[in-house]
CSV table of C-alpha atoms in Angstrom, one decimal:
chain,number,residue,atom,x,y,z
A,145,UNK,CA,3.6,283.6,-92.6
A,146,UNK,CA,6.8,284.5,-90.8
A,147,UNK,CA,6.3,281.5,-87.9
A,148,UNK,CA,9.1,279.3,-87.9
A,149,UNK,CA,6.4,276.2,-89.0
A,150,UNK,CA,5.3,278.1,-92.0
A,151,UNK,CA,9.4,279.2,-92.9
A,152,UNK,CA,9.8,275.4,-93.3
A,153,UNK,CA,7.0,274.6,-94.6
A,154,UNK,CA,7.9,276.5,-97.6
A,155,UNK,CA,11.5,275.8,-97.6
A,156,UNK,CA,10.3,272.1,-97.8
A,157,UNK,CA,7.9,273.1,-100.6
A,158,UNK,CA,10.6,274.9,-102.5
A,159,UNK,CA,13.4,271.6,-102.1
A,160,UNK,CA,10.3,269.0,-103.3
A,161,UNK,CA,9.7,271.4,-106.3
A,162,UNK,CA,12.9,271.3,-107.4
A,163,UNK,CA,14.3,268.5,-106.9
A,164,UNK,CA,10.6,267.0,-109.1
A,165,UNK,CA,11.8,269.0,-112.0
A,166,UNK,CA,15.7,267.6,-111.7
A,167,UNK,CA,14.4,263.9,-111.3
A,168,UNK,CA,12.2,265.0,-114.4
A,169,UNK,CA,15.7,266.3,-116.7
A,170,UNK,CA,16.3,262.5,-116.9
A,171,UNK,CA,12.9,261.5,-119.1
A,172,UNK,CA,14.7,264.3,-121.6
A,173,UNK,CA,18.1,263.4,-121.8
A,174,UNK,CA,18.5,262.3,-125.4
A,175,UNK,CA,20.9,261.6,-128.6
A,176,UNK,CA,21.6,265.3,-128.3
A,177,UNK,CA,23.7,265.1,-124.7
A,178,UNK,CA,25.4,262.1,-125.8
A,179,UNK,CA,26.4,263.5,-129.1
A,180,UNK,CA,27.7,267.2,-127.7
A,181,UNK,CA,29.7,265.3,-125.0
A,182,UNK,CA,30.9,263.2,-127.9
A,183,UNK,CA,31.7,266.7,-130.0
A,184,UNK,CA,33.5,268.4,-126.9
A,185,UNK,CA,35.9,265.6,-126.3
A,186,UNK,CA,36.7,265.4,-130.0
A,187,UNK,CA,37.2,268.9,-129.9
A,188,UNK,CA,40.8,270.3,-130.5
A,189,UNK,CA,39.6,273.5,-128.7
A,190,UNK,CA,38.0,275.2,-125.7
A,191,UNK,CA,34.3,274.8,-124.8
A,192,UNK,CA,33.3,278.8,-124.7
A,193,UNK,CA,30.0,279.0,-121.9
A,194,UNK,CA,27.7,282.3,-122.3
A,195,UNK,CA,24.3,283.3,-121.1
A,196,UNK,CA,22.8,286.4,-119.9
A,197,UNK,CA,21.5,287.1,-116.2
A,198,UNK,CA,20.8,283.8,-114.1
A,199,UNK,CA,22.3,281.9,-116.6
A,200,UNK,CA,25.4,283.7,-117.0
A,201,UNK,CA,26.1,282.9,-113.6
A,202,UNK,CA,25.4,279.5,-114.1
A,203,UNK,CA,27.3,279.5,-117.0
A,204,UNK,CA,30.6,280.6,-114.9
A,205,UNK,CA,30.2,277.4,-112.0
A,206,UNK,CA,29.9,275.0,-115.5
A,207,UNK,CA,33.3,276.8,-116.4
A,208,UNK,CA,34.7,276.1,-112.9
A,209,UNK,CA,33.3,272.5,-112.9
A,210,UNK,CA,34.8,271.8,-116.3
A,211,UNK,CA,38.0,273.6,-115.9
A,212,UNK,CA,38.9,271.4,-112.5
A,213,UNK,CA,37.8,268.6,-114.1
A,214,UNK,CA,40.2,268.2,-117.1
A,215,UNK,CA,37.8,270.0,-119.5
A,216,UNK,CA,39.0,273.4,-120.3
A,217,UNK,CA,36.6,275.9,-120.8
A,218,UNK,CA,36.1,280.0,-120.8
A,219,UNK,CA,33.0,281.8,-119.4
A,220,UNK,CA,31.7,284.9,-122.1
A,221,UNK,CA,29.0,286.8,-121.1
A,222,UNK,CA,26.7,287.4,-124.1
A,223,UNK,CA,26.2,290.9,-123.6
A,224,UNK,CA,30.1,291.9,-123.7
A,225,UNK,CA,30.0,288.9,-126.6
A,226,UNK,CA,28.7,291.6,-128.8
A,227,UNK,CA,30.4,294.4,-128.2
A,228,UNK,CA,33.9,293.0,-128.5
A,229,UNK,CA,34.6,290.0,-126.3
A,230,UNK,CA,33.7,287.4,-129.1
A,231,UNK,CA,37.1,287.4,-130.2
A,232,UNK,CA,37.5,285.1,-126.9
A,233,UNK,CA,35.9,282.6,-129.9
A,234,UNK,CA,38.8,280.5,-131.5
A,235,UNK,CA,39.0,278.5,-134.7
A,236,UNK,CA,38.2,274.7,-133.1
A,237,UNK,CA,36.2,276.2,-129.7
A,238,UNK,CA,32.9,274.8,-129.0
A,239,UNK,CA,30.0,277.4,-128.0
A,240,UNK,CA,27.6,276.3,-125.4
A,241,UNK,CA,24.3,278.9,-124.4
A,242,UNK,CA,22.6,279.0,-121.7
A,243,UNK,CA,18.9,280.6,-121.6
A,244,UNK,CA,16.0,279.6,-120.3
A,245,UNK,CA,13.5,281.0,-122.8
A,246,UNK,CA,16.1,281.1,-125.7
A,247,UNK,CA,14.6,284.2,-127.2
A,248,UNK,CA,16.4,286.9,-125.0
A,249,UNK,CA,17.5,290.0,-127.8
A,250,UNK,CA,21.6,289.7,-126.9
A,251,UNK,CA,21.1,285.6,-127.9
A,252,UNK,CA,19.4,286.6,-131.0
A,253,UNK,CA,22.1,288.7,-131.7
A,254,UNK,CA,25.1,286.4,-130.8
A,255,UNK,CA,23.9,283.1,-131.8
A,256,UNK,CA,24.0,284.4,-136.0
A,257,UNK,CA,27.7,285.5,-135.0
A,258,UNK,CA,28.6,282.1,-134.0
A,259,UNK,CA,27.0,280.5,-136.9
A,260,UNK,CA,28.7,282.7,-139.1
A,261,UNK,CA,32.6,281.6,-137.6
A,262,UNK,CA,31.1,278.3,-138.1
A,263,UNK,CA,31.6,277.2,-134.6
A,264,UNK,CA,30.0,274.0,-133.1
A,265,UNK,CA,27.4,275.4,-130.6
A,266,UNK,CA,25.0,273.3,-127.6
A,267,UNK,CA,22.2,275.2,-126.7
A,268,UNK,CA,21.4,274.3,-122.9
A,269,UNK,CA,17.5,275.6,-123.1
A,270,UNK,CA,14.0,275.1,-121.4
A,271,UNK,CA,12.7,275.9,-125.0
A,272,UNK,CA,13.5,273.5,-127.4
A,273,UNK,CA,11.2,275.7,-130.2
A,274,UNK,CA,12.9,278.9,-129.3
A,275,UNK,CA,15.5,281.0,-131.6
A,276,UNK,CA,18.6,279.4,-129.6
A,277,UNK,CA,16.9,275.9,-130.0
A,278,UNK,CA,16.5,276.0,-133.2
A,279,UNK,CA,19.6,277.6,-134.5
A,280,UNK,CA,22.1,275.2,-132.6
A,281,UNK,CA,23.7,272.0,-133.5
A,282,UNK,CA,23.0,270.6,-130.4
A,283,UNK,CA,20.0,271.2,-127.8
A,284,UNK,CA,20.1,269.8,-124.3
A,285,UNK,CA,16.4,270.6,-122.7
A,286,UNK,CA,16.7,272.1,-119.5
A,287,UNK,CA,13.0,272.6,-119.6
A,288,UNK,CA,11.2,273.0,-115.9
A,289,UNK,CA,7.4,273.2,-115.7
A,290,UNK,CA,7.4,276.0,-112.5
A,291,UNK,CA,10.0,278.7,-110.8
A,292,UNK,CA,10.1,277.8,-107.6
A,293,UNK,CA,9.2,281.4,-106.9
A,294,UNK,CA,5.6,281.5,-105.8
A,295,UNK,CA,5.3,284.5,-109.0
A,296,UNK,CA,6.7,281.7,-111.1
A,297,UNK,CA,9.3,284.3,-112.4
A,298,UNK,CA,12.4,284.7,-110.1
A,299,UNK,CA,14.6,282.2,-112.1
A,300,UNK,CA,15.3,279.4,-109.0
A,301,UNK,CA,14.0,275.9,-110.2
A,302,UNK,CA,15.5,276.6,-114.2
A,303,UNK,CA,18.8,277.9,-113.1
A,304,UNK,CA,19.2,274.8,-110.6
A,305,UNK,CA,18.2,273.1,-113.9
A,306,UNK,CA,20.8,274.6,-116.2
A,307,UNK,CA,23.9,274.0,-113.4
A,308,UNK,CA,22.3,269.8,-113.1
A,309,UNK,CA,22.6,270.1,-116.8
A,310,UNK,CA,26.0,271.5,-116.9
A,311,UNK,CA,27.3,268.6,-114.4
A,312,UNK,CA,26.3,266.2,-116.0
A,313,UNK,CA,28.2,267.2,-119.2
A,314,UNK,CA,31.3,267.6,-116.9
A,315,UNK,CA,31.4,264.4,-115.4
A,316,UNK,CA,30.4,262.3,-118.5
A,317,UNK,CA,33.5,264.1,-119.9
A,318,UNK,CA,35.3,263.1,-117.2
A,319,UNK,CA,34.5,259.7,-116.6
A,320,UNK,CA,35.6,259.7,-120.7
A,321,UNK,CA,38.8,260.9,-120.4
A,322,UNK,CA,39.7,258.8,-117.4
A,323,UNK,CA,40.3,261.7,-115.4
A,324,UNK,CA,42.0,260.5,-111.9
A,325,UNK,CA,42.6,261.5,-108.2
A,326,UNK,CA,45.5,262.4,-109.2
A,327,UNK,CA,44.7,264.6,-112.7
A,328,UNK,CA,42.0,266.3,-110.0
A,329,UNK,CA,45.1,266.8,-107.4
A,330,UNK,CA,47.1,269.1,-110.3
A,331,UNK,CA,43.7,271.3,-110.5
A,332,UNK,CA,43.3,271.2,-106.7
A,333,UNK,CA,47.0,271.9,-105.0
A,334,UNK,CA,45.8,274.7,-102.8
A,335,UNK,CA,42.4,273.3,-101.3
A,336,UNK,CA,42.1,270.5,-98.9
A,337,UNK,CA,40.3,268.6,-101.3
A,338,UNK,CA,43.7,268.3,-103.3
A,339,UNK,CA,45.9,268.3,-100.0
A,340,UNK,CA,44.2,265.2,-98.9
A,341,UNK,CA,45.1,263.7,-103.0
A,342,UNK,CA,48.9,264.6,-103.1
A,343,UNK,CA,50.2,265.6,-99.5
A,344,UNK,CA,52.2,262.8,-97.8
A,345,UNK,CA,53.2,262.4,-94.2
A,346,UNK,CA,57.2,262.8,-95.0
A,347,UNK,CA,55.8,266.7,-96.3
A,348,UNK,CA,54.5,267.2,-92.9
A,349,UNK,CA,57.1,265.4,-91.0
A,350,UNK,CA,59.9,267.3,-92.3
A,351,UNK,CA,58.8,270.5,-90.5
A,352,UNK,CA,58.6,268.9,-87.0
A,353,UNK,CA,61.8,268.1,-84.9
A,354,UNK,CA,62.7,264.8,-84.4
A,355,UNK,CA,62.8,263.4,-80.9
A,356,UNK,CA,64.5,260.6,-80.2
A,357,UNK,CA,66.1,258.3,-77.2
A,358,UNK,CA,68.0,255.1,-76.6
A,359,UNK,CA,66.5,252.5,-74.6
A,360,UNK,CA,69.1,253.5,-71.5
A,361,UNK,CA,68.3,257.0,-71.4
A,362,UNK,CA,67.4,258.0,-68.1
A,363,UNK,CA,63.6,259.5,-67.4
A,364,UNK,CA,64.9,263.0,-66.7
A,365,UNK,CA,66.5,263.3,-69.9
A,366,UNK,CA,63.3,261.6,-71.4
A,367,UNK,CA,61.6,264.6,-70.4
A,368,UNK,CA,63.7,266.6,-71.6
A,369,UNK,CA,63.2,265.9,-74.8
A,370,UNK,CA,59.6,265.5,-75.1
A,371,UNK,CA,59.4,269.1,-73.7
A,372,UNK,CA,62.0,270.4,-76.2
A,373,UNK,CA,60.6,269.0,-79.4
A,374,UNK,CA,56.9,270.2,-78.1
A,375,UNK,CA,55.0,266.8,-80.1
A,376,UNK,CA,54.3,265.4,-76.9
A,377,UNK,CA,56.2,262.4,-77.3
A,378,UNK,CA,59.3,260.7,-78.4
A,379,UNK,CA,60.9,257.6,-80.3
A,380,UNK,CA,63.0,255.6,-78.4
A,381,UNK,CA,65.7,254.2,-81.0
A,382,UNK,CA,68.4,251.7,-81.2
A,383,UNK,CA,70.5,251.5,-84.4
A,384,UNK,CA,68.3,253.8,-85.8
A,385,UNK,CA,65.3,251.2,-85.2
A,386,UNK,CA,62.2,252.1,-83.8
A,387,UNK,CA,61.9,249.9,-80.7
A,388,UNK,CA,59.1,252.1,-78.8
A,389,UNK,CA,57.4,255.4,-77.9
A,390,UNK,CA,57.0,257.3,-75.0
A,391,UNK,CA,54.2,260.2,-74.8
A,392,UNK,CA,53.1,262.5,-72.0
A,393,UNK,CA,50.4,260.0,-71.2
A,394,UNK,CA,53.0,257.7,-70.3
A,395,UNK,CA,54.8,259.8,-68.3
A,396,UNK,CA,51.7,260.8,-66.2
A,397,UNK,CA,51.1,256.5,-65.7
A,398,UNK,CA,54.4,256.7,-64.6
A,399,UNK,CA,54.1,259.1,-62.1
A,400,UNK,CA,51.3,257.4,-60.5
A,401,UNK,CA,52.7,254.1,-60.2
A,402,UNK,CA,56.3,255.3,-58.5
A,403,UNK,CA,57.0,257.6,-56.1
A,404,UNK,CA,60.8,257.6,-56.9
A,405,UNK,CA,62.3,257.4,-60.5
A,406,UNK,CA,65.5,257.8,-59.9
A,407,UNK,CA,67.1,255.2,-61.8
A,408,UNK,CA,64.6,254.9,-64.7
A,409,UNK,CA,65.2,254.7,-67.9
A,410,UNK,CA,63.6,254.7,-71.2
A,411,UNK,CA,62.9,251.1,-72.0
A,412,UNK,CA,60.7,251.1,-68.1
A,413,UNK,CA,57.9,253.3,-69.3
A,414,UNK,CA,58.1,252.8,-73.5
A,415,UNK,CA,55.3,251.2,-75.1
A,416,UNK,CA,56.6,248.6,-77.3
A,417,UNK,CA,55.0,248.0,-81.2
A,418,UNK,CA,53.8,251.8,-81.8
A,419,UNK,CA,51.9,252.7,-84.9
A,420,UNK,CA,54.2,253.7,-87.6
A,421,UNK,CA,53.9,255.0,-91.0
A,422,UNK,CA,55.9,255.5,-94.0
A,423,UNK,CA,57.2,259.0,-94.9
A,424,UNK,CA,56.0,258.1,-98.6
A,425,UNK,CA,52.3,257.3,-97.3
A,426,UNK,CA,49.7,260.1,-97.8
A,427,UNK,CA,49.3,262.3,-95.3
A,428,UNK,CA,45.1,261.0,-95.2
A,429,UNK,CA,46.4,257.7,-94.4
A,430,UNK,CA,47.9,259.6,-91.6
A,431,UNK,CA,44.7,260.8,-90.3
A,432,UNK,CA,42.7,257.3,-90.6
A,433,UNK,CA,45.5,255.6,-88.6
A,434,UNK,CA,45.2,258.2,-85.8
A,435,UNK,CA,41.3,258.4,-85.7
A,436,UNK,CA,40.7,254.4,-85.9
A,437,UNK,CA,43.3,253.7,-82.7
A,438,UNK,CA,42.8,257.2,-81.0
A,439,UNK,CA,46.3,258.5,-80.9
A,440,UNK,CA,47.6,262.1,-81.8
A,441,UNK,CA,51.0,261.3,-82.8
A,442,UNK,CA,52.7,258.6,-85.5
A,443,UNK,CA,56.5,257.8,-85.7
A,444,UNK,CA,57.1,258.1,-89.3
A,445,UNK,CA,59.7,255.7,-90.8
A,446,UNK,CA,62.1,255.7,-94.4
A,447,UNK,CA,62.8,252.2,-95.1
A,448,UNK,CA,62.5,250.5,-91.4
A,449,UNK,CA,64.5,253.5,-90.3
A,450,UNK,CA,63.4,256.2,-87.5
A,451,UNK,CA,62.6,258.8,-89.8
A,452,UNK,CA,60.6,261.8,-87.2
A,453,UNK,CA,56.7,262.2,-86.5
A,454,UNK,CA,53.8,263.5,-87.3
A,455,UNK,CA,51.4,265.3,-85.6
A,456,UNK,CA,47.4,265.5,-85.3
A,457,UNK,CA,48.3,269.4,-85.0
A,458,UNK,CA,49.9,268.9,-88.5
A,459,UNK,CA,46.8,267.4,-90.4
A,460,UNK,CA,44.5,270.8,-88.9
A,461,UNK,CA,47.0,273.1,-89.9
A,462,UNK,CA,47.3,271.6,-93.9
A,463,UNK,CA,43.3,271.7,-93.6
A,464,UNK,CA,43.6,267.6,-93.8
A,465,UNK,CA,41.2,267.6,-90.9
């Protein structure tokens, strides 16, 4: 059993079983789902998440989902719920469970107590009949006909269940409230995921020197400054005006085709028309425009003014890349 044919063999096994009993959740989406994603976006509160075990951990990644997503939520497991963490419960939050069987002894417990505040409360269960699917207002069936565990009882297939489940409430609530690049940007800043939605080239331009030449400038002093400002290349600038470019690459074509440069100057070896971009422009747009011509390197500009560069190098660092 441990030959590599037989190790994928049953990985292959385990990815067709579950992703049967996902296709499957759609034939028992009903009223229900529509209704508790109608009830949470009405809400005036917080949508509380518990479980116990698998499906408390499940119940945390719904939290995460719904919090970056514009939906905010709290995770409370149900066995601190009952000894003193239900007061995480406020006056307008809505209650979803999560358990696979629905009859586990800390959901018996907690589910009276949240009937008793008179809290709105989803059940997200593989057992519409049980104590949790009964008792709440709302029942989303999460049921799955096999574990993907070959005992049937390590919970695999019904916790990959519960998170589809908990996704889909997230992005139907999302989709509702209109929810933008931008809102996800505010709940992103630190991640390149929200990086590539808010940082713009003039945020990584503005930590770079800004080399620079006039057309006359002799090829020594050319140099000079491409060595100085370490981006491997350099505006060449006339009132301010971006009239070319010189890189390292155009040095080395320069010093194959001459023997003697003396008396160079900048306008001999520029390239004329180089790729530009707006400091305002987002720092993605950066990256496209360097991968679709192959460069490393765009002269950023502030309103048809020489405004510094930005770097490939840049884009890695800020995880753009």
């Amino acid at each position: 059993m441990n030959t590599k044919d037989s190790i994928l063999k049953i990985a292959k096994e385990t990815i067709a079983l579950e992703s049967a009993s996902i296709n499957n959740l759609a034939t028992l989406i009903d009223v229900d789902f529509a209704e508790a994603v109608q009830l949470i976006y009405n809400s005036k509160g917080r949508v509380i998440i518990t479980g116990i075990g698998k499906s408390a951990i499940i119940a945390t990644k719904i939290v995460a989902t719904m919090n970056s997503t514009g939906t905010p939520a709290v995770f409370m497991h149900a066995a601190d719920a009952i000894h003193g963490d239900l007061g995480l419960i406020l006056e307008n939050d809505v209650v979803i469970c999560i358990s696979k069987s629905g009859n586990t002894p800390e959901i018996k417990v907690l589910v009276p107590l949240i009937k008793n505040a008179k809290n709105k409360m989803i059940a997200i269960t593989g057992n519409k009949d049980s104590f949790l699917g009964t008792q709440a207002d709302f029942v989303l069936n999460a049921f799955v006909a096999k574990e993907a565990c070959p005992n049937n009882l390590a919970p695999t297939t019904s916790t990959t269940a519960q998170l589809v489940i908990g996704d889909a409430l997230a992005v139907c609530l999302l989709k509702i409230r209109g929810f933008s690049s931008k809102d996800f940007a505010k709940y992103h800043p630190g991640g390149a995921l929200g990086k590539k939605l808010y940082l713009r080239v003039q945020d990584l331009s503005s930590v770079n020197k800004k080399p620079q030449v006039k057309p006359n400038t002799d090829v020594k002093k050319v140099i000079i400054e491409i060595s100085e400002s370490m981006l491997g290349v350099t505006a060449v600038v006339e009132n301010n005006k971006i009239v070319g470019i010189i890189t390292d690459g155009d040095l080395r074509r320069m010093l194959t085709k001459v023997d003697v440069f003396t008396g160079l100057t900048a306008k001999d070896i520029m390239s004329s028309f180089p790729k530009t971009i707006n400091e305002d422009a987002m720092a993605v747009d950066a990256m496209e425009l360097m991968e679709t011509h192959g460069i490393s390197q765009l002269l950023v500009e502030n309103n048809g003014n020489y405004a510094g560069v930005v770097h490939l190098h840049n884009l890695i660092k800020e995880g753009i890349i």
